[in-house]
Coordinates of C-alpha atoms and ligand atoms in Angstrom, one line a residue:
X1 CA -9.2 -7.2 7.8
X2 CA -7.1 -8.0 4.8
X3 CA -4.5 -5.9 4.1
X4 CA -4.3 -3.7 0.5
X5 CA -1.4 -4.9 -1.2
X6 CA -0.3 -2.0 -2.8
X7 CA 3.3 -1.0 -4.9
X8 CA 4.0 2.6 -4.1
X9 CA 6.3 4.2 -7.6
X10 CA 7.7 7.0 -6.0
X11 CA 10.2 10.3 -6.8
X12 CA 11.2 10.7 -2.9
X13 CA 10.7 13.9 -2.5
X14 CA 9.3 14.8 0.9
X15 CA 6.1 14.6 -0.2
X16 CA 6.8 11.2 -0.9
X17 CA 8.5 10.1 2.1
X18 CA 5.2 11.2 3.9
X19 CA 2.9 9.0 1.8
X20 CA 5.5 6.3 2.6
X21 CA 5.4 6.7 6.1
X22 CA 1.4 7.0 6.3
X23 CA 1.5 3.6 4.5
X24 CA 3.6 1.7 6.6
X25 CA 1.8 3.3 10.0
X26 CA -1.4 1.8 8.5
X27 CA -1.7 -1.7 8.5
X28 CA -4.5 -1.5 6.2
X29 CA -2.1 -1.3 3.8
X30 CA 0.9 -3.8 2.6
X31 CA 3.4 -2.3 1.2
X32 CA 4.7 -4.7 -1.3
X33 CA 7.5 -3.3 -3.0
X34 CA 8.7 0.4 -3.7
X35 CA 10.1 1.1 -7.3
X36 CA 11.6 3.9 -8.0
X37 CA 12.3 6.8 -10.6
X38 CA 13.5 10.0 -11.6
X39 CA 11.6 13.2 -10.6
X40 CA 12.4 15.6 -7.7
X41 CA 15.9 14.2 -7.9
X42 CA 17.4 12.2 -9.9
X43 CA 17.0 8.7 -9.8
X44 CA 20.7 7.6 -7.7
X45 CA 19.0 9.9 -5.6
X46 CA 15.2 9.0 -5.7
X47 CA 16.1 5.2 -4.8
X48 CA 18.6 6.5 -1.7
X49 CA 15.8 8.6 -0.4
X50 CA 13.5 5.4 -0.3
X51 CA 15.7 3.7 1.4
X52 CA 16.6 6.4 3.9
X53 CA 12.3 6.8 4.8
X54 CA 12.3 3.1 5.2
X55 CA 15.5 3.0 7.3
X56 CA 13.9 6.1 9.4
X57 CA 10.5 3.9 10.1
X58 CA 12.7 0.4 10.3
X59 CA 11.0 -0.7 7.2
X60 CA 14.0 -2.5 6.1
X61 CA 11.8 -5.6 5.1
X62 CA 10.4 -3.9 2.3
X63 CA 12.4 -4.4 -1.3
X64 CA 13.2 -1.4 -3.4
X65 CA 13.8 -1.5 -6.9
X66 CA 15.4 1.3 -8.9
X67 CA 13.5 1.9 -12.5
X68 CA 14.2 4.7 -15.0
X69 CA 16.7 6.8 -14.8
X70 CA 14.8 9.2 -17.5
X71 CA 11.2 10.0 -18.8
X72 CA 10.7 7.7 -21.9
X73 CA 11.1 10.0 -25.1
X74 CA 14.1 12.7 -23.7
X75 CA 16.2 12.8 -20.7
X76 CA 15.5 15.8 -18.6
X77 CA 17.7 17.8 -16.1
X78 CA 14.3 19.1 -14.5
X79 CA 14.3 18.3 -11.1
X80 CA 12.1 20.4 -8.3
X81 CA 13.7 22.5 -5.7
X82 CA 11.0 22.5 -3.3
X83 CA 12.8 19.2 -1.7
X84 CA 15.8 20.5 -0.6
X85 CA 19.3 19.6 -1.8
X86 CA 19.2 15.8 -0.5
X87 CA 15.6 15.6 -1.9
X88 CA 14.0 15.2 1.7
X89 CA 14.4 18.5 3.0
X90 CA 17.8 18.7 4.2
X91 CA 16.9 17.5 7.9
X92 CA 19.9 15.6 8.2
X93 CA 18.8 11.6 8.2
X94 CA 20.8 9.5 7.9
X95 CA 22.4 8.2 4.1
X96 CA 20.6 5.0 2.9
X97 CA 22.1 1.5 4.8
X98 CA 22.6 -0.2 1.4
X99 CA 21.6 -0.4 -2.3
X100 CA 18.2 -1.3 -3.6
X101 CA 17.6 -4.8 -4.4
X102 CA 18.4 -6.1 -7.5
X103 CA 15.8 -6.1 -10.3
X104 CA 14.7 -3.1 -12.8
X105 CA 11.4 -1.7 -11.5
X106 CA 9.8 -2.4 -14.8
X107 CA 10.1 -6.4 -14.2
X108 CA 9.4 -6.0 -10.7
X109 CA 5.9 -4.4 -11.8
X110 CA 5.5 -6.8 -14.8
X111 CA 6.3 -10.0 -12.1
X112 CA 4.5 -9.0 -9.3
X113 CA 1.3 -7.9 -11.3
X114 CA 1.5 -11.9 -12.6
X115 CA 2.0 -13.2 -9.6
X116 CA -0.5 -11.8 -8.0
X117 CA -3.5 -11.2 -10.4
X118 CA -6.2 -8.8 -9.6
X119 CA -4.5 -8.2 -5.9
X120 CA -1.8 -5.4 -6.5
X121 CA -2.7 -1.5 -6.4
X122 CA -0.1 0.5 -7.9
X123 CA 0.5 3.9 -6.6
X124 CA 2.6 6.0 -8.7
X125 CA 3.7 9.2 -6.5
X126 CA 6.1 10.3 -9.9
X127 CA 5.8 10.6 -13.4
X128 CA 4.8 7.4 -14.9
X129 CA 7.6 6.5 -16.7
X130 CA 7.9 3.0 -15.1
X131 CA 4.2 2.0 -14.9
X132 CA 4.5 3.1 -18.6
X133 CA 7.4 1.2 -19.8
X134 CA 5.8 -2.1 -18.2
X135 CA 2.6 -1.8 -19.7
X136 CA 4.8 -1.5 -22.6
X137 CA 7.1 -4.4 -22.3
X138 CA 4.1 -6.6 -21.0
X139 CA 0.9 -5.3 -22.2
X140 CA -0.8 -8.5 -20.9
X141 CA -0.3 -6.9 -16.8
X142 CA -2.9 -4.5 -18.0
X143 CA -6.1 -6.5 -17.0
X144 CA -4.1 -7.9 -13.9
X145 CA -3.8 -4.0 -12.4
X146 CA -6.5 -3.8 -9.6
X147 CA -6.6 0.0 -9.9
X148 CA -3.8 2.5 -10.2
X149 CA -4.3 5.6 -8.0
X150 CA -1.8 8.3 -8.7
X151 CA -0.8 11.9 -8.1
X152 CA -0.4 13.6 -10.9
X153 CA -1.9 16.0 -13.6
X154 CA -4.1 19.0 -13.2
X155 CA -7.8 18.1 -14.7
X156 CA -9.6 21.4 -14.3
X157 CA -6.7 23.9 -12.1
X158 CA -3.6 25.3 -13.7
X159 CA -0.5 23.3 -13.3
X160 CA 2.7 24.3 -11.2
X161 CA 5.5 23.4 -13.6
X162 CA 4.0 25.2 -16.9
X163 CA 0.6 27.1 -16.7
X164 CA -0.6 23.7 -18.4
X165 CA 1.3 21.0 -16.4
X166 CA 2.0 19.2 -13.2
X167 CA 5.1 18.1 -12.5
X168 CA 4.7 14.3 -13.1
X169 CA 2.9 14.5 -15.9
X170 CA 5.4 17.3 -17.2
X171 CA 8.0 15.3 -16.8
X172 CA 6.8 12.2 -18.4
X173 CA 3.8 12.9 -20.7
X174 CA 4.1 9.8 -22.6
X175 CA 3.8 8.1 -19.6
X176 CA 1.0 9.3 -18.8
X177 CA -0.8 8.7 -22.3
X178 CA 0.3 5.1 -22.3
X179 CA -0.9 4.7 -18.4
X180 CA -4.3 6.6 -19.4
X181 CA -4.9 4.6 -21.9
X182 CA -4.4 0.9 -20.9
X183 CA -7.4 0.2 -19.5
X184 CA -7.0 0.0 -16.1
X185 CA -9.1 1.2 -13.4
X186 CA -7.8 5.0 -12.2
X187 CA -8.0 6.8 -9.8
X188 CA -6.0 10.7 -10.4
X189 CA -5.0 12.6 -7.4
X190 CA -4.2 15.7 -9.7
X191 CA -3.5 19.4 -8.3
X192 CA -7.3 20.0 -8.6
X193 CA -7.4 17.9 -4.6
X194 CA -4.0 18.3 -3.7
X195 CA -3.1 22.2 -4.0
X196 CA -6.2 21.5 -1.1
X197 CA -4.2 19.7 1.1
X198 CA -2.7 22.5 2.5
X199 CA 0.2 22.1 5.8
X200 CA -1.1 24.6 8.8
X201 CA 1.6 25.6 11.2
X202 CA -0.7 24.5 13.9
X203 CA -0.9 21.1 12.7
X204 CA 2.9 21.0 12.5
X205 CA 3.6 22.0 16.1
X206 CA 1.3 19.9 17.3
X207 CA 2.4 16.7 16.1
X208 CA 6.1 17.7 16.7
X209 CA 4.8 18.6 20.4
X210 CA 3.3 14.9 21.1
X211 CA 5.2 12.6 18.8
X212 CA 8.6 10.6 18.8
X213 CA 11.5 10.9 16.8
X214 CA 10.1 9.5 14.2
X215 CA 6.8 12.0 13.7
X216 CA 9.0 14.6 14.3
X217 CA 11.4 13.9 11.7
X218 CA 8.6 13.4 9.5
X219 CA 7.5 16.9 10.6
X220 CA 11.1 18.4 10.2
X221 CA 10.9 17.4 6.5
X222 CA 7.2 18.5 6.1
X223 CA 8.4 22.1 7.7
X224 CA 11.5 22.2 5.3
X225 CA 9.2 21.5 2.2
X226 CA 6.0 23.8 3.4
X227 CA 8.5 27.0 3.2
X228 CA 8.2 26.0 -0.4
X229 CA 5.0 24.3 -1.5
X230 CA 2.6 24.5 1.5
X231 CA 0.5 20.8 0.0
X232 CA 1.2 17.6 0.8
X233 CA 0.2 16.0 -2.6
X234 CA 1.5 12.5 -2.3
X235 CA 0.1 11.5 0.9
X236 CA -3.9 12.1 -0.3
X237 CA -3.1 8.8 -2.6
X238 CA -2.4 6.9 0.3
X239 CA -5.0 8.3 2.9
X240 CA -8.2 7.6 -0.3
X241 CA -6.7 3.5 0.4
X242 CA -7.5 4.5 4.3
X243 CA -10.5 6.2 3.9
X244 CA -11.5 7.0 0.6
X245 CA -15.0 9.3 2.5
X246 CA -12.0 12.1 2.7
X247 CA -12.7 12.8 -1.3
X248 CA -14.6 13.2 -4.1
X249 CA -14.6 13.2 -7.9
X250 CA -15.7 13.2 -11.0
X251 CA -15.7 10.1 -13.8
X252 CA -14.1 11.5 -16.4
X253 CA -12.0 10.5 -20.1
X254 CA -8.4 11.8 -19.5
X255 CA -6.2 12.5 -22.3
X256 CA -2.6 14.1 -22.0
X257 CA -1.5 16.5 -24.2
X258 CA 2.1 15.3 -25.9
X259 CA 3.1 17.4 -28.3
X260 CA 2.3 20.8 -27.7
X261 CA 5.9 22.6 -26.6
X262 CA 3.1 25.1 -25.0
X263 CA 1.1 22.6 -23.0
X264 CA 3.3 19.2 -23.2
X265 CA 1.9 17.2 -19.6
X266 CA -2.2 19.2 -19.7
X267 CA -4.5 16.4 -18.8
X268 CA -7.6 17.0 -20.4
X269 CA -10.5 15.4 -18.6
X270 CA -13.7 15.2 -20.5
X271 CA -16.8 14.8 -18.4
X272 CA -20.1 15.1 -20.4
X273 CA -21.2 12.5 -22.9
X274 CA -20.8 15.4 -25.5
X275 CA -17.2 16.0 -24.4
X276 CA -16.3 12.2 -24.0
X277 CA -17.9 11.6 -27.9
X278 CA -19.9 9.2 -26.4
X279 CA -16.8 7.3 -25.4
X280 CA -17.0 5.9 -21.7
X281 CA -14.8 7.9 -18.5
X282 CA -11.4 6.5 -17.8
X283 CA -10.8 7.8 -14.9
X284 CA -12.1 9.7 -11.4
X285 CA -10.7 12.8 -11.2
X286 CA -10.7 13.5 -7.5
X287 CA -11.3 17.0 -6.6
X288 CA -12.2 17.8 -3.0
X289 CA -11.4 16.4 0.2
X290 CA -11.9 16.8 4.1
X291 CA -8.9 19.1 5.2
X292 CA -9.2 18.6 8.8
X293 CA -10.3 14.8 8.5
X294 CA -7.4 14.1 6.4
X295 CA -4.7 15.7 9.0
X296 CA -6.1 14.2 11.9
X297 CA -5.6 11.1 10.1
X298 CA -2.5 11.9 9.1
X299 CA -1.8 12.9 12.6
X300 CA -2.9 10.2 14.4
X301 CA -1.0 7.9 12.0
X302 CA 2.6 9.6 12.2
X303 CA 2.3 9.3 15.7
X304 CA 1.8 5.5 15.6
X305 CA 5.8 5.2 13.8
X306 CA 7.3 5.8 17.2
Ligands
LIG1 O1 3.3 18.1 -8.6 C1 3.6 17.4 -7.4 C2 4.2 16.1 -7.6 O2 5.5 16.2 -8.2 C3 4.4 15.4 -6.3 O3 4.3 14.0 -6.5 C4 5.9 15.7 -6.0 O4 6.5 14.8 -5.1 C5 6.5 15.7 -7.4 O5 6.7 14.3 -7.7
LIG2 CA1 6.3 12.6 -5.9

């Protein structure tokens, strides 16, 4: 079996740190390179936390590469409280071993897209700012993208940072646009699937009843964010690369609305011929998984870091 090479663009943020874990405890997946950006925390923050997941699962082969330090058209002081004050709940790890490797995210993405034509699946767990700005700098990657598969946006469910917005795509609308728009084969993990994904206690005990320090530090963190926001949004990106039977969707033409101080970050997705003006979808929209499929999975796979 040949592993997916995939670069995970992350906000770390618990959520985060789960997806990264579940990647590296499948070897179904290669994890290329981690960029990194501002979100949950800032991004001095963001890029430590990275760091401290890898250092927690002895990942320290795998480069990290800090990227924008603010969405593209303001900065924001925005950040989400949900993750505790250190970002990953507040468990305690341990501060990151050293700094990320040298190299902005953007020409990380822009060289390792070349390099590897057709073979890299990025998988933005932030807003977009990055995969924006290097579609920007280098609009040639566009066509070299295999697919992008993100969480973000809110297609046809309320958002949780505005009525209209998710938090990625609130952040960084213009991102988003730009990403949307470039052509590339998508895949949206938006809060219509993840707000789904809901964290039972009795999942959580027992894991942390059977697993090693690792799993259970992954649980610590999952137990410090569920008092907050009970979904583990992130990790659905990486479990559709596992086992993409979990979920379904809808093709769809997504837009982001930009301007609007009311509803800056809404995705609109337009399904039906009429909506999409004839124009062809963009995007699936997933919207529905397997709940109990998807922890087991998740389960069985934070068991395997020990
Ligand atoms: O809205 C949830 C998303 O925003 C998740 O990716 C979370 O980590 C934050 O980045
Ligand atoms: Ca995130």
């Amino acid at each position: 079996m040949t592993p997916r090479r995939v670069i995970i663009d992350c906000d770390p943020g618990v959520d985060d740190a789960i997806a990264l874990l579940l990647a590296f405890a499948s070897p179904e997946i290669r994890v290329e390179a981690i960029t990194t950006v501002i979100g949950n925390v800032p991004l001095a923050r963001t890029t430590a936390n990275a760091r401290r997941v890898c250092d927690l699962a002895g990942r320290g082969d795998i480069p990290i590469h800090a990227g924008c330090a603010r969405p593209i058209m303001a900065p924001t002081d925005r950040g989400s409280s949900v993750h505790g004050g250190d970002g990953l709940g507040d468990i305690g790890l341990p501060e990151a071993a050293g700094p990320p490797e040298p190299g902005h995210a953007v020409d990380v993405l822009i060289d390792r897209l070349r390099a590897a034509p057709g073979e890299i699946t990025l998988c933005p767990l932030g807003p977009l700012t990055n995969i924006a700005l290097a579609l920007v700098k280098a609009p040639d990657i566009a066509p070299l993208i295999k697919e992008i598969v993100f969480m973000g946006g809110a297609a046809f469910v309320p958002g949780n940072t505005t009525p209209a917005a998710e938090f990625n795509l609130a952040i960084d609308p213009h991102a988003a646009q730009i990403v949307l728009t470039a052509g590339a084969p998508l895949t949206m993990f938006g809060l219509d699937v993840t707000r789904k994904a809901l964290i039972a206690e009795d999942w959580m005990a027992r894991v942390e009843a059977e697993r090693g320090p690792r799993a259970r530090a992954a649980i610590a963190m999952i137990r410090s964010y569920g008092r907050k926001d009970a979904c583990l949004h992130d990790p659905c990106v990486i479990a559709h690369l596992l086992d993409p039977s979990l979920f379904e969707g809808v093709a769809a033409r997504v837009s982001v609305e930009c301007e609007s101080p009311l509803t800056r970050g809404q995705t609109i997705a337009a399904v039906s011929e009429r909506h999409r003006g004839g124009l062809p979808a963009t995007c699936q929209v997933i919207t529905g998984l397997a709940h109990d499929r998807l922890f087991t999975l998740l389960a069985e796979r934070i068991a395997r870091l020990d």
